[in-house]
Tab-separated table of C-alpha atoms in Angstrom:
chain	number	residue	atom	x	y	z
S	1	UNK	CA	-4.929	4.791	-8.091
S	2	UNK	CA	-3.545	1.519	-9.899
S	3	UNK	CA	-6.193	-0.614	-9.951
S	4	UNK	CA	-5.502	-4.416	-11.968
S	5	UNK	CA	-7.635	-6.208	-13.801
S	6	UNK	CA	-10.328	-8.789	-12.260
S	7	UNK	CA	-8.431	-11.611	-12.898
S	8	UNK	CA	-4.438	-10.653	-12.136
S	9	UNK	CA	-3.520	-11.947	-8.143
S	10	UNK	CA	-0.687	-10.840	-6.185
S	11	UNK	CA	1.836	-13.542	-7.906
S	12	UNK	CA	1.227	-12.009	-11.660
S	13	UNK	CA	2.457	-8.305	-10.102
S	14	UNK	CA	5.279	-9.432	-8.202
S	15	UNK	CA	6.764	-11.736	-11.355
S	16	UNK	CA	6.359	-9.492	-13.819
S	17	UNK	CA	8.682	-6.235	-11.303
S	18	UNK	CA	11.027	-9.429	-10.496
S	19	UNK	CA	11.344	-10.283	-14.082
S	20	UNK	CA	12.123	-6.326	-14.698
S	21	UNK	CA	14.284	-5.980	-11.293
S	22	UNK	CA	16.384	-9.500	-12.747
S	23	UNK	CA	17.526	-8.401	-16.235
S	24	UNK	CA	18.531	-4.218	-15.307
S	25	UNK	CA	20.239	-6.689	-12.444
S	26	UNK	CA	23.076	-8.415	-15.185
S	27	UNK	CA	22.539	-11.556	-12.755
S	28	UNK	CA	21.330	-14.677	-14.798
S	29	UNK	CA	18.281	-16.682	-13.161
S	30	UNK	CA	20.378	-19.172	-11.978
S	31	UNK	CA	22.905	-16.839	-9.961
S	32	UNK	CA	19.641	-15.856	-7.357
S	33	UNK	CA	20.398	-17.801	-4.070
S	34	UNK	CA	17.682	-16.915	-2.376
S	35	UNK	CA	13.591	-15.526	-3.675
S	36	UNK	CA	11.511	-13.478	-1.010
S	37	UNK	CA	7.733	-13.299	-2.164
S	38	UNK	CA	6.407	-10.112	0.138
S	39	UNK	CA	2.635	-10.040	0.514
S	40	UNK	CA	-0.424	-9.986	2.589
S	41	UNK	CA	-3.661	-10.992	1.075
S	42	UNK	CA	-4.571	-14.072	-0.893
S	43	UNK	CA	-2.639	-15.025	-3.610
S	44	UNK	CA	-5.169	-17.189	-5.573
S	45	UNK	CA	-5.046	-20.522	-3.935
S	46	UNK	CA	-4.889	-21.797	-0.208
S	47	UNK	CA	-1.870	-24.009	0.764
S	48	UNK	CA	-0.103	-23.602	-1.873
S	49	UNK	CA	3.583	-20.989	-1.570
S	50	UNK	CA	3.383	-18.542	-4.428
S	51	UNK	CA	7.642	-17.784	-3.943
S	52	UNK	CA	7.629	-21.198	-5.482
S	53	UNK	CA	5.351	-20.155	-8.500
S	54	UNK	CA	7.749	-16.594	-9.297
S	55	UNK	CA	10.827	-18.690	-8.746
S	56	UNK	CA	9.577	-21.113	-11.631
S	57	UNK	CA	7.961	-18.496	-14.411
S	58	UNK	CA	11.950	-16.112	-13.392
S	59	UNK	CA	12.997	-19.554	-15.196
S	60	UNK	CA	15.438	-19.836	-12.136
S	61	UNK	CA	16.019	-23.918	-11.895
S	62	UNK	CA	15.082	-26.123	-9.146
S	63	UNK	CA	18.363	-26.816	-6.549
S	64	UNK	CA	20.404	-24.350	-4.107
S	65	UNK	CA	17.883	-21.079	-4.380
S	66	UNK	CA	15.907	-21.322	-1.091
S	67	UNK	CA	12.404	-19.171	-1.517
S	68	UNK	CA	10.454	-18.333	0.837
S	69	UNK	CA	7.184	-15.949	1.338
S	70	UNK	CA	7.015	-13.017	3.923
S	71	UNK	CA	3.912	-11.949	5.186
S	72	UNK	CA	4.754	-8.778	8.022
S	73	UNK	CA	2.358	-6.658	6.872
S	74	UNK	CA	3.283	-2.933	4.150
S	75	UNK	CA	6.670	-3.601	5.218
S	76	UNK	CA	7.428	-6.804	3.266
S	77	UNK	CA	9.723	-4.925	0.854
S	78	UNK	CA	12.140	-3.669	3.987
S	79	UNK	CA	12.079	-6.780	6.019
S	80	UNK	CA	13.346	-8.926	2.522
S	81	UNK	CA	15.832	-6.482	2.294
S	82	UNK	CA	16.984	-7.214	5.600
S	83	UNK	CA	16.885	-11.578	5.645
S	84	UNK	CA	17.964	-10.649	1.998
S	85	UNK	CA	21.760	-9.531	2.987
S	86	UNK	CA	21.405	-11.764	6.230
S	87	UNK	CA	21.404	-14.545	3.297
S	88	UNK	CA	24.492	-12.762	1.557
S	89	UNK	CA	26.413	-12.221	4.483
S	90	UNK	CA	26.055	-16.350	5.460
S	91	UNK	CA	25.457	-17.795	2.374
S	92	UNK	CA	29.224	-16.233	0.724
S	93	UNK	CA	28.907	-18.897	-2.514
S	94	UNK	CA	25.656	-17.010	-3.616
S	95	UNK	CA	25.936	-14.452	-5.949
S	96	UNK	CA	22.377	-12.870	-5.541
S	97	UNK	CA	18.755	-12.595	-3.552
S	98	UNK	CA	15.677	-10.987	-5.493
S	99	UNK	CA	13.275	-9.783	-3.062
S	100	UNK	CA	9.779	-8.501	-4.861
S	101	UNK	CA	6.874	-7.572	-3.048
S	102	UNK	CA	3.078	-7.217	-4.341
S	103	UNK	CA	-0.689	-6.755	-3.148
S	104	UNK	CA	-3.727	-6.923	-5.327
S	105	UNK	CA	-6.912	-5.488	-2.420
S	106	UNK	CA	-10.306	-6.846	-4.593
S	107	UNK	CA	-13.852	-6.216	-3.883
S	108	UNK	CA	-15.783	-7.344	-1.698
S	109	UNK	CA	-13.242	-9.003	0.246
S	110	UNK	CA	-11.387	-5.416	0.609
S	111	UNK	CA	-12.405	-2.139	0.353
S	112	UNK	CA	-9.504	0.267	-1.001
S	113	UNK	CA	-11.023	3.716	-0.807
S	114	UNK	CA	-12.258	2.426	2.561
S	115	UNK	CA	-10.999	1.031	4.889
S	116	UNK	CA	-8.841	2.871	6.041
S	117	UNK	CA	-8.218	6.510	7.032
S	118	UNK	CA	-5.145	8.893	4.884
S	119	UNK	CA	-4.869	6.504	1.911
S	120	UNK	CA	-6.333	4.426	-0.588
S	121	UNK	CA	-5.096	0.922	-1.752
S	122	UNK	CA	-3.411	0.114	-5.257
S	123	UNK	CA	-2.748	-2.844	-6.869
S	124	UNK	CA	0.755	-2.744	-7.671
S	125	UNK	CA	4.178	-5.017	-7.479
S	126	UNK	CA	7.709	-3.979	-7.230
S	127	UNK	CA	11.199	-5.766	-6.992
S	128	UNK	CA	15.246	-5.274	-6.297
S	129	UNK	CA	18.031	-7.339	-6.899
S	130	UNK	CA	20.634	-7.455	-4.116
S	131	UNK	CA	23.654	-8.515	-5.518
S	132	UNK	CA	27.748	-9.236	-4.543
S	133	UNK	CA	28.759	-6.803	-7.172
S	134	UNK	CA	29.104	-4.008	-8.013
S	135	UNK	CA	25.770	-1.968	-8.000
S	136	UNK	CA	23.727	1.210	-8.123
S	137	UNK	CA	23.882	1.539	-4.488
S	138	UNK	CA	25.142	0.043	-1.294
S	139	UNK	CA	23.465	-1.244	1.359
S	140	UNK	CA	25.164	0.804	4.173
S	141	UNK	CA	23.207	-0.495	7.536
S	142	UNK	CA	19.472	-1.984	8.072
S	143	UNK	CA	17.662	-1.704	11.398
S	144	UNK	CA	13.959	-2.944	12.211
S	145	UNK	CA	12.232	-3.347	15.649
S	146	UNK	CA	9.096	-5.173	16.710
S	147	UNK	CA	6.293	-4.474	18.825
S	148	UNK	CA	3.960	-7.224	19.499
S	149	UNK	CA	2.118	-5.336	21.893
S	150	UNK	CA	0.476	-3.262	19.058
S	151	UNK	CA	-0.252	-6.954	16.668
S	152	UNK	CA	-4.128	-5.412	17.673
S	153	UNK	CA	-4.268	-2.893	15.636
S	154	UNK	CA	-4.837	-4.596	12.736
S	155	UNK	CA	-6.846	-7.575	14.650
S	156	UNK	CA	-9.422	-5.815	16.273
S	157	UNK	CA	-12.097	-7.570	18.410
S	158	UNK	CA	-12.568	-10.280	15.380
S	159	UNK	CA	-12.472	-13.506	16.777
S	160	UNK	CA	-10.274	-16.469	15.616
S	161	UNK	CA	-11.776	-18.509	13.311
S	162	UNK	CA	-11.928	-21.877	11.951
S	163	UNK	CA	-9.992	-22.424	8.575
S	164	UNK	CA	-13.263	-22.294	5.582
S	165	UNK	CA	-15.382	-20.005	8.198
S	166	UNK	CA	-15.405	-16.237	6.338
S	167	UNK	CA	-14.423	-13.027	8.662
S	168	UNK	CA	-16.584	-9.773	8.165
S	169	UNK	CA	-16.004	-8.293	4.832
S	170	UNK	CA	-15.207	-6.195	3.543
S	171	UNK	CA	-11.719	-5.750	5.650
S	172	UNK	CA	-11.538	-2.615	7.509
S	173	UNK	CA	-8.473	-2.016	8.392
S	174	UNK	CA	-10.010	1.442	10.285
S	175	UNK	CA	-12.969	-0.464	12.333
S	176	UNK	CA	-10.185	-3.518	13.752
S	177	UNK	CA	-7.723	-0.732	15.054
S	178	UNK	CA	-10.584	1.776	16.572
S	179	UNK	CA	-11.656	-1.671	18.097
S	180	UNK	CA	-7.951	-1.860	19.631
S	181	UNK	CA	-8.014	1.805	20.911
S	182	UNK	CA	-10.506	0.463	23.695
S	183	UNK	CA	-7.982	-1.481	25.124
S	184	UNK	CA	-4.492	1.284	24.892
S	185	UNK	CA	-5.168	5.019	24.753
S	186	UNK	CA	-4.601	6.250	21.424
S	187	UNK	CA	-1.776	9.049	22.686
S	188	UNK	CA	-0.090	5.170	23.806
S	189	UNK	CA	0.075	4.018	20.407
S	190	UNK	CA	1.418	7.253	18.871
S	191	UNK	CA	3.769	7.248	21.661
S	192	UNK	CA	5.656	3.532	21.212
S	193	UNK	CA	5.227	4.022	17.344
S	194	UNK	CA	7.603	7.088	18.257
S	195	UNK	CA	9.935	5.072	19.889
S	196	UNK	CA	10.267	2.370	17.382
S	197	UNK	CA	11.138	4.371	14.306
S	198	UNK	CA	13.059	6.352	16.041
S	199	UNK	CA	14.859	3.665	17.320
S	200	UNK	CA	15.514	2.182	14.049
S	201	UNK	CA	16.500	5.253	12.230
S	202	UNK	CA	19.109	6.092	14.869
S	203	UNK	CA	19.955	2.410	14.824
S	204	UNK	CA	20.404	2.307	11.110
S	205	UNK	CA	21.933	5.889	10.798
S	206	UNK	CA	24.750	5.468	13.075
S	207	UNK	CA	25.791	2.183	11.959
S	208	UNK	CA	26.250	3.791	8.945
S	209	UNK	CA	28.194	6.642	9.628
S	210	UNK	CA	26.218	9.791	9.486
S	211	UNK	CA	23.282	11.999	11.117
S	212	UNK	CA	19.349	12.070	9.240
S	213	UNK	CA	20.765	15.381	8.582
S	214	UNK	CA	23.550	13.450	6.195
S	215	UNK	CA	20.049	11.995	4.187
S	216	UNK	CA	18.931	13.718	0.648
S	217	UNK	CA	15.636	11.697	-0.020
S	218	UNK	CA	13.047	9.786	2.337
S	219	UNK	CA	11.530	6.618	0.797
S	220	UNK	CA	8.330	6.527	2.493
S	221	UNK	CA	5.412	4.956	2.858
S	222	UNK	CA	2.565	5.817	-0.143
S	223	UNK	CA	0.252	7.023	2.371
S	224	UNK	CA	-1.827	10.392	1.813
S	225	UNK	CA	-0.505	14.213	2.241
S	226	UNK	CA	-1.723	14.754	6.357
S	227	UNK	CA	-0.792	11.506	7.166
S	228	UNK	CA	2.377	10.874	5.642
S	229	UNK	CA	3.502	14.544	7.237
S	230	UNK	CA	1.831	13.468	10.785
S	231	UNK	CA	3.343	9.316	10.615
S	232	UNK	CA	6.464	10.142	9.429
S	233	UNK	CA	7.978	13.859	7.730
S	234	UNK	CA	7.294	15.520	11.274
S	235	UNK	CA	9.104	13.287	13.338
S	236	UNK	CA	12.298	12.997	11.253
S	237	UNK	CA	11.802	16.816	9.955
S	238	UNK	CA	12.105	15.970	6.350
S	239	UNK	CA	10.174	17.349	3.802
S	240	UNK	CA	7.951	16.191	1.300
S	241	UNK	CA	10.503	17.484	-1.616
S	242	UNK	CA	12.794	14.617	-0.254
S	243	UNK	CA	9.713	12.184	-0.976
S	244	UNK	CA	8.991	10.134	-3.778
S	245	UNK	CA	5.381	11.230	-2.614
S	246	UNK	CA	3.955	12.963	-5.898
S	247	UNK	CA	4.002	8.964	-7.264
S	248	UNK	CA	2.467	7.384	-4.806
S	249	UNK	CA	-0.434	9.423	-4.579
S	250	UNK	CA	-1.111	8.911	-8.392
S	251	UNK	CA	-0.411	5.241	-7.689
S	252	UNK	CA	-2.090	4.407	-4.008
S	253	UNK	CA	-0.413	2.499	-0.459
S	254	UNK	CA	0.623	-0.899	-2.492
S	255	UNK	CA	1.997	-2.689	1.495
S	256	UNK	CA	4.956	-3.686	0.881
S	257	UNK	CA	5.942	-2.580	-2.238
S	258	UNK	CA	5.508	1.666	-1.967
S	259	UNK	CA	9.381	1.569	-0.684
S	260	UNK	CA	10.534	-0.376	-3.587
S	261	UNK	CA	8.872	1.120	-5.878
S	262	UNK	CA	9.280	4.783	-4.377
S	263	UNK	CA	13.045	3.983	-5.071
S	264	UNK	CA	11.952	2.777	-8.107
S	265	UNK	CA	10.857	6.153	-9.469
S	266	UNK	CA	14.054	8.480	-7.320
S	267	UNK	CA	16.164	6.535	-10.276
S	268	UNK	CA	13.631	7.144	-13.161
S	269	UNK	CA	13.100	10.813	-12.886
S	270	UNK	CA	16.434	10.932	-12.209
S	271	UNK	CA	16.599	12.531	-8.490
S	272	UNK	CA	18.798	10.406	-7.808
S	273	UNK	CA	23.141	10.960	-8.104
S	274	UNK	CA	26.149	9.292	-6.824
S	275	UNK	CA	27.125	9.960	-3.021
S	276	UNK	CA	23.777	10.831	-2.676
S	277	UNK	CA	22.106	8.519	1.174
S	278	UNK	CA	18.756	7.420	0.927
S	279	UNK	CA	16.780	6.455	3.733
S	280	UNK	CA	14.211	3.955	3.106
S	281	UNK	CA	11.447	3.144	5.986
S	282	UNK	CA	8.982	1.095	6.042
S	283	UNK	CA	6.502	-0.408	8.836
S	284	UNK	CA	3.910	-3.278	8.934
S	285	UNK	CA	0.890	-5.271	10.797
S	286	UNK	CA	3.179	-6.931	14.369
S	287	UNK	CA	3.852	-3.606	14.546
S	288	UNK	CA	7.401	-3.902	12.998
S	289	UNK	CA	8.805	-1.051	11.268
S	290	UNK	CA	12.581	-1.364	9.207
S	291	UNK	CA	15.482	1.230	8.368
S	292	UNK	CA	17.652	1.279	5.922
S	293	UNK	CA	20.406	3.129	4.657
S	294	UNK	CA	21.505	3.474	0.997
S	295	UNK	CA	24.608	4.948	-0.118
S	296	UNK	CA	24.233	5.935	-4.222
S	297	UNK	CA	26.928	4.320	-6.183
S	298	UNK	CA	26.736	5.536	-9.657
S	299	UNK	CA	23.539	6.229	-11.987
S	300	UNK	CA	21.696	2.517	-13.084
S	301	UNK	CA	21.080	2.607	-16.902
S	302	UNK	CA	17.740	2.039	-16.259
S	303	UNK	CA	15.033	1.831	-13.036
S	304	UNK	CA	16.405	-1.315	-10.787
S	305	UNK	CA	12.723	-2.061	-9.965
S	306	UNK	CA	9.593	-2.647	-12.002
């Protein structure tokens, strides 16, 4: 598993990944009109905007760059991608947008090994640049669906706390889910998640003008083999050979960086080719599910994300 040094925080990982992505994009820091930093756990400070720190360390000048944190759970990477696409559509003078997602899962606050069945958590960051210029891939479509009736899966029975009060530690997401399942049958939860996944995949592929069977590669969260099969592969009718699972099983579930890092892995291992279609699928607390369809335009000289 990817385990960072004890003094490494998620903004440090986001900066490292963003520097690589920006350098490989051909854009200068001055051309970034939007920077989004997706994260879940603590960034090192309270009452602080970590996205502004990432922006400053990248050398992006102060001025018209919009910076913001994204807290959409483990779906922050793809939520960031969709928001960045919308921003570039609305702000036609912005040449490019940068999305970085990163998290660390340190003990004793979080038990990376036992917090949730079917996966372990790894520390990592990944980033991508969306450009108005020709890139190695074109975003054909994105789609997001939210089922807020499932937000309790990540809240459980924990009470709301006044700032400064400690929560139960370590954070055990599996326990919170079990507490929520006392209020909604497991079969109902799975059916709702199935409908969400089908809805976003059907909408994204329809807008892209393709069928699911036309997709060569599927980039999914870094789950364990059984959970990955039951949660995604079986539902999509996809095979693990289409994914970046062999990489994800070594890194662990990183949170919102999974799908960005998975796309990077496919480019580094030369598995993608011009004309290939890639389906990226993310899900996070809320419950928020996002699908994005890309078409590979050309082989990048080096990977697009760190």
